[in-house]
Coordinates of C-alpha atoms in Angstrom, one line a residue:
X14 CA 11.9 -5.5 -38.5
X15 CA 9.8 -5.1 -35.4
X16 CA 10.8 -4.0 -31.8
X17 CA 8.9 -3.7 -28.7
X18 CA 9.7 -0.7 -25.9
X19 CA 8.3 -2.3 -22.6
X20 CA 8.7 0.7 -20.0
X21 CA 6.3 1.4 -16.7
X22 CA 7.4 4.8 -16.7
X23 CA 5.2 7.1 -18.4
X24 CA 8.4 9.4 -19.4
X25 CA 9.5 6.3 -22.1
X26 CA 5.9 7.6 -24.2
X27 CA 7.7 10.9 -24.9
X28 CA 10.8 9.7 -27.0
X29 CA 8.5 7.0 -29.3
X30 CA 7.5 10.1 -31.8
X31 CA 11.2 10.6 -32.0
X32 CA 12.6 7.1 -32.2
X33 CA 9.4 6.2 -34.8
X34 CA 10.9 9.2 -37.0
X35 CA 14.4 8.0 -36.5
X36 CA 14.1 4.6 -37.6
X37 CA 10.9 5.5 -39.7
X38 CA 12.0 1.6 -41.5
X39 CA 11.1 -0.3 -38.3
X40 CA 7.6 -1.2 -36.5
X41 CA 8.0 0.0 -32.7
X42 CA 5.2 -1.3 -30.7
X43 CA 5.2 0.2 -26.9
X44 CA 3.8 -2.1 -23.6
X45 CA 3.4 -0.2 -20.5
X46 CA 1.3 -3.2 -18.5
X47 CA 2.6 -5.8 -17.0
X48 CA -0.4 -8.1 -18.6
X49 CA 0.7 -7.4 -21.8
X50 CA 4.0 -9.0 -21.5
X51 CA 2.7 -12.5 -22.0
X52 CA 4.0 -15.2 -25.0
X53 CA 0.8 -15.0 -26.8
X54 CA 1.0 -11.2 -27.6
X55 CA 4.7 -11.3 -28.2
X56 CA 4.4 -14.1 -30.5
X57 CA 2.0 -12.5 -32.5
X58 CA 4.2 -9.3 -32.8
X59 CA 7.4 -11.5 -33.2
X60 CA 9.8 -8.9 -32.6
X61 CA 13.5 -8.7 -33.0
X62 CA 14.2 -6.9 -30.2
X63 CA 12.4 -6.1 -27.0
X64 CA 14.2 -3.0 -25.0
X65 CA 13.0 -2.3 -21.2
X66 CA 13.8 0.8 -20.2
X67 CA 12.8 1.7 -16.8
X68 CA 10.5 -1.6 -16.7
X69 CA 9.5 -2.5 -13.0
X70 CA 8.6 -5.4 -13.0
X71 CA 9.8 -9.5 -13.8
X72 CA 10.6 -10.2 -17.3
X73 CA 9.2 -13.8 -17.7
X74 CA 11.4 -16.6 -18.3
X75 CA 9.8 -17.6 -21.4
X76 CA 10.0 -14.1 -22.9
X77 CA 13.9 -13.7 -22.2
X78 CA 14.5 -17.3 -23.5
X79 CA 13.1 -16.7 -26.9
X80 CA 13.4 -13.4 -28.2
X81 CA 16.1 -10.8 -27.8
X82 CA 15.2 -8.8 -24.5
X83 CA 17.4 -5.8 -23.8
X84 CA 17.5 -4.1 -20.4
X85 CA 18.9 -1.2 -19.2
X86 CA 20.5 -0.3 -16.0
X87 CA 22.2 2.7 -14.3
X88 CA 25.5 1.7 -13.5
X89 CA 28.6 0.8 -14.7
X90 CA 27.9 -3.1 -14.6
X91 CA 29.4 -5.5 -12.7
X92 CA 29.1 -2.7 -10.2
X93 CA 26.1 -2.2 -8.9
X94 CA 23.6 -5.2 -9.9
X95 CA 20.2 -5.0 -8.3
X96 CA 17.9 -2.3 -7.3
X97 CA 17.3 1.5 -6.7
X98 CA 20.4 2.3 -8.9
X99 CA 19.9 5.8 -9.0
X100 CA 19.3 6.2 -5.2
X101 CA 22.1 3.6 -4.1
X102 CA 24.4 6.1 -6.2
X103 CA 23.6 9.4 -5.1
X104 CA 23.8 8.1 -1.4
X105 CA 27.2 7.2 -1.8
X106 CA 28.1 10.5 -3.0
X107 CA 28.3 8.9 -6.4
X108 CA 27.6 11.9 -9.7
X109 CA 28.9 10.1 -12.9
X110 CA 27.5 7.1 -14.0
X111 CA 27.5 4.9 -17.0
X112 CA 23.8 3.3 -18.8
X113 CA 24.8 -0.1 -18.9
X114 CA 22.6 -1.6 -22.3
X115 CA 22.5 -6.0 -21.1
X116 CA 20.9 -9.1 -22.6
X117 CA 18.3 -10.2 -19.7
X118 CA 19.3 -13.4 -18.5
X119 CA 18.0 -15.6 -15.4
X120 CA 20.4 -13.7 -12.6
X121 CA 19.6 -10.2 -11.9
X122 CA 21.7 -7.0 -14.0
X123 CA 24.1 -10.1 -15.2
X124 CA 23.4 -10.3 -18.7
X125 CA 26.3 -9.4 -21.3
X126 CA 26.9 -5.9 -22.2
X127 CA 26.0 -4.5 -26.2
X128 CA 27.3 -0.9 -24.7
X129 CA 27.5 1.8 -22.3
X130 CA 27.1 5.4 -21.9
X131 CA 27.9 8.3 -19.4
X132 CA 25.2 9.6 -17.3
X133 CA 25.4 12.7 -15.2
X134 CA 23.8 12.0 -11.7
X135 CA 23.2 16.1 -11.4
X136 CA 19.5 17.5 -11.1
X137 CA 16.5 15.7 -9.1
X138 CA 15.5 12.5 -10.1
X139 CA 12.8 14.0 -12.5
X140 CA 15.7 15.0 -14.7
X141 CA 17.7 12.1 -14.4
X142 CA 15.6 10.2 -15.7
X143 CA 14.4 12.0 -18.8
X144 CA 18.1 12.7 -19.8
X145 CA 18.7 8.9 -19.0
X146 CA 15.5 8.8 -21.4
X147 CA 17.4 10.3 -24.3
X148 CA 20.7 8.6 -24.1
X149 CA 19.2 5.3 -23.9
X150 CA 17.1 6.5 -27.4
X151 CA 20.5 6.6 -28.9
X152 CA 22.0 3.3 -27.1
X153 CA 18.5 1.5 -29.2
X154 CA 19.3 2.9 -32.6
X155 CA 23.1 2.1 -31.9
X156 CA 21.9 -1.6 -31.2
X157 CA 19.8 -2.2 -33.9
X158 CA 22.1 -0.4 -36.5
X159 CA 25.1 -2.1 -35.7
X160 CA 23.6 -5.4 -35.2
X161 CA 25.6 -4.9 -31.5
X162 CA 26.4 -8.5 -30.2
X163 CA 26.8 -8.0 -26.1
X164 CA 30.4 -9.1 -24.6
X165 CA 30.2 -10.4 -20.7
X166 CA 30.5 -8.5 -17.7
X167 CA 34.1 -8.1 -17.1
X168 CA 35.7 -6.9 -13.2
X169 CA 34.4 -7.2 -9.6
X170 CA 30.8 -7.8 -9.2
X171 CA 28.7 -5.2 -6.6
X172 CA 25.2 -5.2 -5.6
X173 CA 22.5 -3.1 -4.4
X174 CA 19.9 -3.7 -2.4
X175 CA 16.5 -2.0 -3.2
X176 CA 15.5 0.8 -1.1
X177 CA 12.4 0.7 1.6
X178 CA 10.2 3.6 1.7
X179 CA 11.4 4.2 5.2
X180 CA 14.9 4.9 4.3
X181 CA 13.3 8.2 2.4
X182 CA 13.5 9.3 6.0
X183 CA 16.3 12.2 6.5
X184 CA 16.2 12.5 10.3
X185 CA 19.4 10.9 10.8
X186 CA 21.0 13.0 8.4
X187 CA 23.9 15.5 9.2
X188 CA 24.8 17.8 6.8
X189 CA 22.7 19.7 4.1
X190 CA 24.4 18.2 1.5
X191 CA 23.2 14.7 2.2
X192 CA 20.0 16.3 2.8
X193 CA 20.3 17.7 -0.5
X194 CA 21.3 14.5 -2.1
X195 CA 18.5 12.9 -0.4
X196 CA 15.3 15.1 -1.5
X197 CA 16.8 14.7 -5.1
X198 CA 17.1 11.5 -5.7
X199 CA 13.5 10.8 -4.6
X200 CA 12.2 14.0 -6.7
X201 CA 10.3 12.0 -9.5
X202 CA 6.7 10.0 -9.8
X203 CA 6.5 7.1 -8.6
X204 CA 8.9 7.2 -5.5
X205 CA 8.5 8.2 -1.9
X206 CA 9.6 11.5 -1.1
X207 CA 12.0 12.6 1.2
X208 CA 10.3 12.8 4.4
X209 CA 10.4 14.1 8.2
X210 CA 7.5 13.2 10.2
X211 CA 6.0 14.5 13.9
X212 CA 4.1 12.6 16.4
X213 CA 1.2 13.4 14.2
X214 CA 2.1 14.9 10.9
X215 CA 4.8 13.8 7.8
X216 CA 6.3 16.7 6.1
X217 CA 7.8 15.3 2.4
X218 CA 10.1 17.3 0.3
X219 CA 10.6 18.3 -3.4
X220 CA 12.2 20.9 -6.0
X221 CA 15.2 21.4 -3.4
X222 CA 18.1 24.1 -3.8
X223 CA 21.0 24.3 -1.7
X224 CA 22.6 27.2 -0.8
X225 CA 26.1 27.6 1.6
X226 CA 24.5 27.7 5.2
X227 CA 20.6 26.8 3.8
X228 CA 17.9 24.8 1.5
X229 CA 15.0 25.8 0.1
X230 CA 12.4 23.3 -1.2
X231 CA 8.8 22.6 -1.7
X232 CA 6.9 20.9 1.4
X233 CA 4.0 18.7 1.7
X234 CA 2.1 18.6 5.3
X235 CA -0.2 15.7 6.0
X236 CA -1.6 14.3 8.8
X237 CA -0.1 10.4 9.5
X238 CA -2.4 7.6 8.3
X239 CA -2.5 6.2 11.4
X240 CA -3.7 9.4 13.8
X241 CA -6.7 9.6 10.3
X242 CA -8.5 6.1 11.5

């Protein structure tokens, strides 16, 4: 058997030397560029299954269509379909989740379901996501083991909407706690931080504590783009 892990998330490189010991039986090939995603090089690799965890970009019609293309999304589906998952959660005061492992099909997150898994929303982002990493490991050896057939979303369907850069902006924000909640969430590479800005200057925000009447956290100053040209 042969699999593919397509992830633009350079965390998903980490847990390959595990899975590739795991399921030392099994070819596992790894795309991390969009480019590569294309029929020509999947044909030639002809893989069972191809998982996407944390992938950020379209899956192509003709890839879904013909091979078995497993996504992987953080919410208990059919709450919560669309983007920002993690972020749309945490704002809501949301801190338990479920992994939600789905067959991609044409409508977005609305694939049937092979399994799910709990997910603590605790920690910054950073640490989210790499024990998000690990518990969708399992959910792939689960899935190919079992030979996992998904069933279809069952209950009321939700959606999120996919968060602007600007809304990492905490100036509206009236209570530590949400303030808290806010630098968090962003706390990982490839997002905006949380972010205050001056007439002149933006101050962003990682590695946040909160104590009862305070928070500490690490602070970038820069001087805005626009008062540079």
């Amino acid at each position: 058997m042969k699999i593919i892990i397509c992830s633009s998330n350079n965390l998903y490189t980490k847990f390959l030397k595990n899975l590739r010991r795991d399921l030392s039986n099994i070819e596992i090939n790894f795309i991390n560029q969009v480019e590569d995603l294309n029929p020509v090089y999947i044909q030639n690799l002809d893989p069972s299954y191809i998982f996407f965890p944390h992938w950020s970009y379209k899956i192509p019609t003709d890839i879904y269509e013909n091979y078995e293309c497993v996504v992987f999304h953080m919410t208990d589906l059919p709450f919560g379909r669309g983007g920002s998952p993690l972020q749309n959660l945490i704002s809501r005061g949301i801190f338990e989740t479920k992994i939600s492992a789905l067959r991609c099909v044409e409508a977005l997150d609305a694939g049937p379901i092979y399994l799910k898994r709990p997910l603590s929303l605790y920690g910054n982002a950073e640490e989210i996501y790499l024990r998000a990493s690990d518990i969708i490991s399992d959910m792939i050896k689960v899935i190919i083991k079992n030979e996992l057939q998904p069933i279809e979303q069952n209950g009321e369907v939700t959606y999120f909407k996919r968060r602007k850069a600007h809304e990492s902006n905490i100036e509206q924000l009236d209570s530590l706690q949400k303030v808290f909640d806010y630098i968090r969430m962003l706390d990982a590479e490839g997002y905006p931080l949380a972010f205050l800005e001056t007439d002149f200057l933006k101050l962003e925000f990682s590695r946040a504590s909160i104590k009862k009447d305070h928070i500490t956290a690490d602070v970038k100053i820069t001087v805005k783009k626009e008062e540079k040209e």
